[in-house]
Coordinates of N, CA and C and ligand atoms in Angstrom, one line a residue:
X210 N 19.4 0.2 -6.7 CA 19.0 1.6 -6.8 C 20.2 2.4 -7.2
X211 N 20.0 3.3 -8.3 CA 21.6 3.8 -8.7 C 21.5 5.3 -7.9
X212 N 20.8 6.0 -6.9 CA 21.1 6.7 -5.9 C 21.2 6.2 -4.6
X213 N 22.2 5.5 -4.4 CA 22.2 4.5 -3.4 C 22.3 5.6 -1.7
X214 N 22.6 6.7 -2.0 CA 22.6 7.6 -0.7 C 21.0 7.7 -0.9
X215 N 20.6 7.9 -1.6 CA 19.0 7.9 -1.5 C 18.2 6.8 -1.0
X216 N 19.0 5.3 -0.4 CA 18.0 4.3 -0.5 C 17.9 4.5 1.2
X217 N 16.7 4.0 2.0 CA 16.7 3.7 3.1 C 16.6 2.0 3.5
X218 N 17.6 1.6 4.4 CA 17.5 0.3 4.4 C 17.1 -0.4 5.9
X219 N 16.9 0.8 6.7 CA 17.3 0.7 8.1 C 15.2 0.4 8.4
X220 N 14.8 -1.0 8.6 CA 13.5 -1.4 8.7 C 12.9 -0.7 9.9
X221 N 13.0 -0.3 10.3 CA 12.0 0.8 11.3 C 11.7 2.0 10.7
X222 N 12.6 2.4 9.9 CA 12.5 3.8 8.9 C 11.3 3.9 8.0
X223 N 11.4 2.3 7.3 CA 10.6 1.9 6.2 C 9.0 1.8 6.7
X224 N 9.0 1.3 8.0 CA 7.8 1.5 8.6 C 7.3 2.4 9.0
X225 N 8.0 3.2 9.1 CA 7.7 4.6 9.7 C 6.8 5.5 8.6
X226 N 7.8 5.3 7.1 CA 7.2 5.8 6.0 C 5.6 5.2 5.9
X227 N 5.6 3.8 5.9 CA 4.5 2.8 5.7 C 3.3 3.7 6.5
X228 N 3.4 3.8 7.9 CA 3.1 4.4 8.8 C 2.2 5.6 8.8
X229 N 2.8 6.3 7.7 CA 2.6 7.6 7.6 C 1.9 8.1 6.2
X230 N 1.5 6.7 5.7 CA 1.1 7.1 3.9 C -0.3 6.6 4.6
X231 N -1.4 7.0 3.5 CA -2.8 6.8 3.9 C -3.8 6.0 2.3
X232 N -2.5 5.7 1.3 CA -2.5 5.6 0.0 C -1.7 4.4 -0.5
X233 N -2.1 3.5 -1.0 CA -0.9 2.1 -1.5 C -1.7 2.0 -3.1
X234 N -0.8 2.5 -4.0 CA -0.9 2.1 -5.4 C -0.7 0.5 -5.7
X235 N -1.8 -0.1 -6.0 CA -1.4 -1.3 -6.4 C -1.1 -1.8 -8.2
X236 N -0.4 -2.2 -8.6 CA -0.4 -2.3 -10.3 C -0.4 -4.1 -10.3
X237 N -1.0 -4.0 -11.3 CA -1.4 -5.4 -12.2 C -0.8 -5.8 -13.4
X238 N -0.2 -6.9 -13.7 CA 0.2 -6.6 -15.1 C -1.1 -7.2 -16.2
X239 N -1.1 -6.4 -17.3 CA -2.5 -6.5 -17.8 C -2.2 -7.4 -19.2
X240 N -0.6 -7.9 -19.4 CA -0.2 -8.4 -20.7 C 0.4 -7.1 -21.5
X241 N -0.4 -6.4 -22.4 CA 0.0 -5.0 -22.8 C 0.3 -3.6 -22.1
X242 N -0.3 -3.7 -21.0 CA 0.2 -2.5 -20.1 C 0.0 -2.9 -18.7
X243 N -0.2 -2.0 -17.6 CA -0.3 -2.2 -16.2 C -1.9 -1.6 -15.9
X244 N -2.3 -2.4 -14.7 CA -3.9 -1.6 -14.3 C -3.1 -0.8 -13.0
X245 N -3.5 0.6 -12.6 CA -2.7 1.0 -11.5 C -3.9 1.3 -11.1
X246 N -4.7 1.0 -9.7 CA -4.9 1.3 -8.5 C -5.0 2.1 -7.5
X247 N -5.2 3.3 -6.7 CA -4.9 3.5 -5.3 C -6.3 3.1 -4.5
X248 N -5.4 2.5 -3.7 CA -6.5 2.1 -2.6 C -6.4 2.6 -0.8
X249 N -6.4 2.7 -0.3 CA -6.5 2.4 1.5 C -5.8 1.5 1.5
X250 N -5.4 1.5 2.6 CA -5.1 -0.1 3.0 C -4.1 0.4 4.7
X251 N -3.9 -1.4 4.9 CA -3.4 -1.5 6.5 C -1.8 -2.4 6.3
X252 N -1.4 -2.2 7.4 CA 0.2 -3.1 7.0 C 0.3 -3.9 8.2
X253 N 1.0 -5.2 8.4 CA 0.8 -6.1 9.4 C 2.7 -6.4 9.8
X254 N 3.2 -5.7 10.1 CA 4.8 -5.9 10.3 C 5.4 -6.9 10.4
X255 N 4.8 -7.9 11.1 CA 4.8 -9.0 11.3 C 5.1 -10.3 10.6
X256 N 3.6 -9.9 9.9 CA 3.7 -10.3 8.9 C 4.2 -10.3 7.5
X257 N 4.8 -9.2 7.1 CA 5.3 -8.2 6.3 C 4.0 -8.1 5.4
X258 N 2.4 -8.0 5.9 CA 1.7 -8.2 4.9 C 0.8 -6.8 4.6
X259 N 0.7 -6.8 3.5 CA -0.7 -5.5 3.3 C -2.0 -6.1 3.5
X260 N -2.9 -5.3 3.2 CA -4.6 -5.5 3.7 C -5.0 -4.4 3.4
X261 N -5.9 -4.8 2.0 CA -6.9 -4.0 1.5 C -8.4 -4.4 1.2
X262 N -9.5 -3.5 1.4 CA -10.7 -4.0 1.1 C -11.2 -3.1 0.6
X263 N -12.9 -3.7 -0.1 CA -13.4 -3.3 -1.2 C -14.5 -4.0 -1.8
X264 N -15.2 -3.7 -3.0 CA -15.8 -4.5 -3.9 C -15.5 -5.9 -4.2
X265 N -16.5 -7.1 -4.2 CA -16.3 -8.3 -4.3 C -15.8 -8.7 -6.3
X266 N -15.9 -7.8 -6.9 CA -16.3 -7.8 -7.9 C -15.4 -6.6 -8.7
X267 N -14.9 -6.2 -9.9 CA -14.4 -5.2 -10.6 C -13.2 -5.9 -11.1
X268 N -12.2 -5.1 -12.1 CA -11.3 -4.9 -12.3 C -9.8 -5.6 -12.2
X269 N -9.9 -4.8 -10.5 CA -8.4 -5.5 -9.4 C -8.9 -7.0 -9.3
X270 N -9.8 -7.2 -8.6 CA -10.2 -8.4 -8.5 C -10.4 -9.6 -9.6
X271 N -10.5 -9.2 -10.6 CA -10.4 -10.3 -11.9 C -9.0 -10.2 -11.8
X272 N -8.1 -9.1 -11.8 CA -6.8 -9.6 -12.0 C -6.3 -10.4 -11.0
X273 N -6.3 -10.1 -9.6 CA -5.9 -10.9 -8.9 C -6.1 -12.4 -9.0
X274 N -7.7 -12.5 -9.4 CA -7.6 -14.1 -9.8 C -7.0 -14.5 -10.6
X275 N -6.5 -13.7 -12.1 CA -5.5 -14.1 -13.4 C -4.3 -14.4 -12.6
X276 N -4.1 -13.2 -12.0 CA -2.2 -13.2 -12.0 C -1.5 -13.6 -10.0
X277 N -2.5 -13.0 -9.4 CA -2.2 -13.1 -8.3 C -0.9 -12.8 -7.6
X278 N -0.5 -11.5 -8.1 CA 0.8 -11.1 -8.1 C 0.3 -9.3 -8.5
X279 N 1.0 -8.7 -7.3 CA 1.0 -7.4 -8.2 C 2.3 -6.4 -7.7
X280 N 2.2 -5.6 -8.0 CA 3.5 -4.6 -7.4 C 2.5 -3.3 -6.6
X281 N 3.5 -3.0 -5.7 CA 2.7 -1.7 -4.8 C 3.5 -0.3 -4.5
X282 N 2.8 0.4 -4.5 CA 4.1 2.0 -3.9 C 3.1 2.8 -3.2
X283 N 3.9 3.7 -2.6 CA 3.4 4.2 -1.2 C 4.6 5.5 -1.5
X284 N 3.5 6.8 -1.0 CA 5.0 7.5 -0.7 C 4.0 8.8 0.0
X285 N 4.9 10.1 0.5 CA 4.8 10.8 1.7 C 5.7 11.8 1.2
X286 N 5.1 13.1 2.7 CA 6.6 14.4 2.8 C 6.7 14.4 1.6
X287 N 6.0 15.3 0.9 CA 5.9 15.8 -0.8 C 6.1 17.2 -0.4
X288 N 7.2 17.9 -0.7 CA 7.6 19.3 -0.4 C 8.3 19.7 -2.0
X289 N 8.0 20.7 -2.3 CA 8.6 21.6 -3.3 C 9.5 22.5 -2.9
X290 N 11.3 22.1 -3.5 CA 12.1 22.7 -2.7 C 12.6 23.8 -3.9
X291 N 12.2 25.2 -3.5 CA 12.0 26.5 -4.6 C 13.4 27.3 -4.7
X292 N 13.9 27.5 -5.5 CA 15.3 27.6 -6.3 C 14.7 28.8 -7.2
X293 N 15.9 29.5 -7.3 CA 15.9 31.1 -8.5 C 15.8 30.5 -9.6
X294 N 16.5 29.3 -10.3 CA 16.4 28.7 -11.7 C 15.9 27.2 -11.7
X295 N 14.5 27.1 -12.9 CA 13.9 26.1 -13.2 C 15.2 24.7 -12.7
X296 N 16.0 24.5 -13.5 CA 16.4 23.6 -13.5 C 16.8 23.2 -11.8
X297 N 17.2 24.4 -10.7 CA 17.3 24.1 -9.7 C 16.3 23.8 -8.5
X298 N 15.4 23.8 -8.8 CA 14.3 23.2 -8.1 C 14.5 21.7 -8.1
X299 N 13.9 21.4 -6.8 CA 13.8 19.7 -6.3 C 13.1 19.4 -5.6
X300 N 12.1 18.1 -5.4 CA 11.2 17.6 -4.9 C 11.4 17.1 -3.6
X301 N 11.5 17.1 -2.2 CA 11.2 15.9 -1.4 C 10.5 15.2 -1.2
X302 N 10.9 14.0 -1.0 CA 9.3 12.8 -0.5 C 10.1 11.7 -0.2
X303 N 9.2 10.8 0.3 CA 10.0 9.5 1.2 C 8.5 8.3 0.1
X304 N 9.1 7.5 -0.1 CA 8.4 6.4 -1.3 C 8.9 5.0 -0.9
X305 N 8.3 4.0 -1.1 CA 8.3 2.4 -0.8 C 7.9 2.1 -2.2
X306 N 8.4 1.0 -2.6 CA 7.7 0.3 -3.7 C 8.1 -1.1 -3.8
X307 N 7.7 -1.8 -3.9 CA 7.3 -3.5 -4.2 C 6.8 -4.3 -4.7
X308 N 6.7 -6.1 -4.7 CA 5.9 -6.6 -4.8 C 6.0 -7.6 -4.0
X309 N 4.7 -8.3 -4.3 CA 4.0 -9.9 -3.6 C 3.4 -10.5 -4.2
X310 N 2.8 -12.1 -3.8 CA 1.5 -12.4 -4.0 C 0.3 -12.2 -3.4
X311 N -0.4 -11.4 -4.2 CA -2.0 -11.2 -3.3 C -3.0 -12.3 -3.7
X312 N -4.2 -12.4 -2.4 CA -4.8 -13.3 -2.6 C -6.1 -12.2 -2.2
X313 N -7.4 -12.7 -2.5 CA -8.4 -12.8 -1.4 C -9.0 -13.8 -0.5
X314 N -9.2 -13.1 0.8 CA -9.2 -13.5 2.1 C -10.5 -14.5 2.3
X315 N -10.8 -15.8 2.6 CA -12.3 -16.2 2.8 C -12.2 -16.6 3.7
X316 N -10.9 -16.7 4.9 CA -11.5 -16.9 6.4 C -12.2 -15.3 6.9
X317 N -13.1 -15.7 7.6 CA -13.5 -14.3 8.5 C -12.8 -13.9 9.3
X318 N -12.3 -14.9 10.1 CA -11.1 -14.1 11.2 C -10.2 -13.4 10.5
X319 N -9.4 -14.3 9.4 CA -8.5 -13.6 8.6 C -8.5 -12.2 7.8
X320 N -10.1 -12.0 7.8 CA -11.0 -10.7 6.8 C -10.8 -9.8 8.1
X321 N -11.3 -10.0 9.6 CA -11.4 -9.2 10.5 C -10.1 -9.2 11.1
X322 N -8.8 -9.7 10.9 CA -7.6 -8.7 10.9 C -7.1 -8.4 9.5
X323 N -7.6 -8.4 8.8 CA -7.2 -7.4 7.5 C -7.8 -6.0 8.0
X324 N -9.2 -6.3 8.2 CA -10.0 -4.9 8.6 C -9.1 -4.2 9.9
X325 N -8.8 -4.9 10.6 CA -8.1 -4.1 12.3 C -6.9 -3.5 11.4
X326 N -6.3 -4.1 10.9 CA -5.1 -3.3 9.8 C -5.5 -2.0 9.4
X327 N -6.6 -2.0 8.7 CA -6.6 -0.9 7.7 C -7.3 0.2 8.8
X328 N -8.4 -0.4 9.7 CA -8.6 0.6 10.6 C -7.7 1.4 11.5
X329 N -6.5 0.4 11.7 CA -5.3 0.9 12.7 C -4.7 2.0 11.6
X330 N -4.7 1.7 10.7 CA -3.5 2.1 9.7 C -4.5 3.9 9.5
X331 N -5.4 4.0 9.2 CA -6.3 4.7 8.6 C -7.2 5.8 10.2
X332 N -6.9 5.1 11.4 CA -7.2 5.9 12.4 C -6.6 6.0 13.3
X333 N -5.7 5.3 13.3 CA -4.5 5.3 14.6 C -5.1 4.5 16.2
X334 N -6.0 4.1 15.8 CA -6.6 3.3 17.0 C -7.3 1.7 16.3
X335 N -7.7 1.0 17.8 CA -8.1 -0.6 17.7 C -9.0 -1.0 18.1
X336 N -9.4 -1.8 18.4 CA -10.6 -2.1 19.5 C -12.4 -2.0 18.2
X337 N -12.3 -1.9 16.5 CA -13.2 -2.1 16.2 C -14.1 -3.1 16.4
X338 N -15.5 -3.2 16.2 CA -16.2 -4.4 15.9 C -16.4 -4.1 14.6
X339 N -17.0 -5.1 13.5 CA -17.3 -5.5 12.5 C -18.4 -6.2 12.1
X340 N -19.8 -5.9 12.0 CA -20.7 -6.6 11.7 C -20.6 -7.8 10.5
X341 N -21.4 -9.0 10.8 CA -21.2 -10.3 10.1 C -21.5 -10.3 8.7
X342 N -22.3 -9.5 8.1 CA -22.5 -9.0 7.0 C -21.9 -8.2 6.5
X343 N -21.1 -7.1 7.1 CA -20.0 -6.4 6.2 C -18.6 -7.4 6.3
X344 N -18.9 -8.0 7.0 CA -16.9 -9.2 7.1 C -17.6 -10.3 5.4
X345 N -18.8 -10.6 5.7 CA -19.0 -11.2 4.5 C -19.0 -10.9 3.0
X346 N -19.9 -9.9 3.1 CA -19.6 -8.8 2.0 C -19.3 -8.4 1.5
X347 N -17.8 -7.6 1.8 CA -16.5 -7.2 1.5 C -15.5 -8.2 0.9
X348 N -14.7 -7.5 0.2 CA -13.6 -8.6 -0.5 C -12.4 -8.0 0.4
X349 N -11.5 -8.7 1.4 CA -10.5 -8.8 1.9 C -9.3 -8.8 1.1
X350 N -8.1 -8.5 0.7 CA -7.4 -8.7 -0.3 C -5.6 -8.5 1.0
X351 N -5.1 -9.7 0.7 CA -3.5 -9.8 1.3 C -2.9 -9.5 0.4
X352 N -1.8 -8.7 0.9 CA -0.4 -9.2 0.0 C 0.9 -9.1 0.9
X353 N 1.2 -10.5 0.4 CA 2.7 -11.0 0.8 C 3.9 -10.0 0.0
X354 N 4.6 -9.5 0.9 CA 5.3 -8.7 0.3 C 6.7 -9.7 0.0
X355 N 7.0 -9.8 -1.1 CA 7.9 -10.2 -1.4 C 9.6 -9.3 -2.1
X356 N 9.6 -8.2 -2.4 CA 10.5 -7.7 -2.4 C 10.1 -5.8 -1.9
X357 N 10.8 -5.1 -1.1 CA 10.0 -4.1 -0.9 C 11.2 -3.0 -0.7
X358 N 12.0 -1.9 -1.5 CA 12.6 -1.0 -1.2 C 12.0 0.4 -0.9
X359 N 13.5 1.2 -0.3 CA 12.7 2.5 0.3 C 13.4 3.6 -0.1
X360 N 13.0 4.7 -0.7 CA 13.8 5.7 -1.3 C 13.4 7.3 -0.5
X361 N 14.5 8.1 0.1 CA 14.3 9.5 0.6 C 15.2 10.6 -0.1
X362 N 14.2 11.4 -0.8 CA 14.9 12.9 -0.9 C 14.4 13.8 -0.1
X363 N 16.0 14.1 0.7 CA 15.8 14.7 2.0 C 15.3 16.5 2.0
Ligands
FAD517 C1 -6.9 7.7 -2.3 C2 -7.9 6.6 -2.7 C3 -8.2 5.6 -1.8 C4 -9.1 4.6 -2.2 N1 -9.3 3.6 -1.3 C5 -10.1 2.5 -1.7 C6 -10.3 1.4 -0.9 O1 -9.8 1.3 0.2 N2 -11.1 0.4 -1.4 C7 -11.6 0.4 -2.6 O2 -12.3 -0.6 -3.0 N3 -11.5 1.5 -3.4 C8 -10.7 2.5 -3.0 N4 -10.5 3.6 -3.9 C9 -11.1 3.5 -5.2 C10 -10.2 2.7 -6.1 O3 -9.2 3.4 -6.6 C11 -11.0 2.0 -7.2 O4 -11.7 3.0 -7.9 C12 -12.0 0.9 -6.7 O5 -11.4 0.1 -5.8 C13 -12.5 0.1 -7.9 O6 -11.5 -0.6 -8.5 P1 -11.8 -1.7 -9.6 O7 -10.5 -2.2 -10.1 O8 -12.8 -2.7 -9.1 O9 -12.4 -0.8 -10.7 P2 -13.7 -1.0 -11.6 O10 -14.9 -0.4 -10.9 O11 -13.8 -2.4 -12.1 O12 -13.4 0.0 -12.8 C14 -12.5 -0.3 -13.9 C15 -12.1 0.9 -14.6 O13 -12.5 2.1 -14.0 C16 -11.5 3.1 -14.0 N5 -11.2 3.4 -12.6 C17 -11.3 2.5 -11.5 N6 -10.8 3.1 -10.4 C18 -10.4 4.4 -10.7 C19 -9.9 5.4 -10.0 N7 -9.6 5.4 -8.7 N8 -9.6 6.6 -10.7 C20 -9.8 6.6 -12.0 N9 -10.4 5.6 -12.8 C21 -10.7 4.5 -12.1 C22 -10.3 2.5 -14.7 O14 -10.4 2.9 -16.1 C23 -10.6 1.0 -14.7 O15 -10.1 0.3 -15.8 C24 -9.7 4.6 -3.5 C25 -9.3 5.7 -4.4 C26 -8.5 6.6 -4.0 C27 -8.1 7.7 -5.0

């Protein structure tokens, strides 16, 4: 990162951002350009994993079968910081960006903590049920995070 006072490295911080976005851009590489994404989604600390659901069918999902790899960003605290001259104006926001391999999910247990993710992530609480026809129905989608930085302009 060449604003290295800008990077956050400190992993509870990064979670915290994680925590606090309600939005994860996913990109695809398409050969000539990128497919970008936003989706919902849930974060598994633990696992360092994402969890997103959706349509069995579209777009994201043919890619992930091609490439099974994609890149992701996340970001928050979007403030406009207001200055007498154009050029002195500046933005705040706190941003994550990465990648992994994504897969989709065909165990059900494994679909029904993707879903506890994204419900946690998306309501702040646990304890859902999930009927057997929407765990079926839905496309579950992981991603292994494999490299993941954090950037703040304070
Ligand atoms: C904040 C936010 C949260 C969302 N959360 C979810 C979620 O949790 N699960 C979910 O399945 N979907 C979610 N969506 C919708 C999501 O962005 C996609 O539209 C949807 O997942 C279909 O993707 P697909 O690749 O299957 O597209 P397809 O239906 O296959 O469509 C392909 C084409 O449609 C266009 N397109 C697709 N999506 C969009 C879009 N969002 N905006 C503009 N053009 C688009 C593009 O040109 C793309 O090439 C969310 C959207 C937003 C803005």
């Amino acid at each position: 990162m060449r604003r290295k006072d800008r990077e956050i490295t400190d992993k509870e911080r990064i979670y915290q951002i994680i925590a606090g976005c309600d939005c994860c851009r996913l990109a695809f590489s398409t050969g000539k350009s990128a497919y970008i994404v936003p989706l919902n989604f849930g974060y598994d600390r633990e696992q360092n994993a994402f969890y997103f659901h959706g349509a069995q069918e579209g777009r994201k999902i043919d890619l992930i079968r091609q490439n099974g790899y994609a890149g992701f960003e996340l970001d928050k605290n979007h403030e406009l910081l207001e200055e007498e001259k154009a050029c002195e104006y500046s933005f705040r926001y706190q941003s994550v960006i990465g990648e992994g391999a994504i897969r989709i999910l065909e165990d059900p247990e494994e679909k029904r903590h993707g879903f506890d993710c994204i419900m946690k992530q998306m309501t702040g609480r646990d304890g859902w049920e999930y009927p057997e026809a929407a765990v079926r129905h839905t496309a579950v989608l992981r991603l292994d995070v494999t490299e993941m930085s954090a950037k703040e302009k304070a």
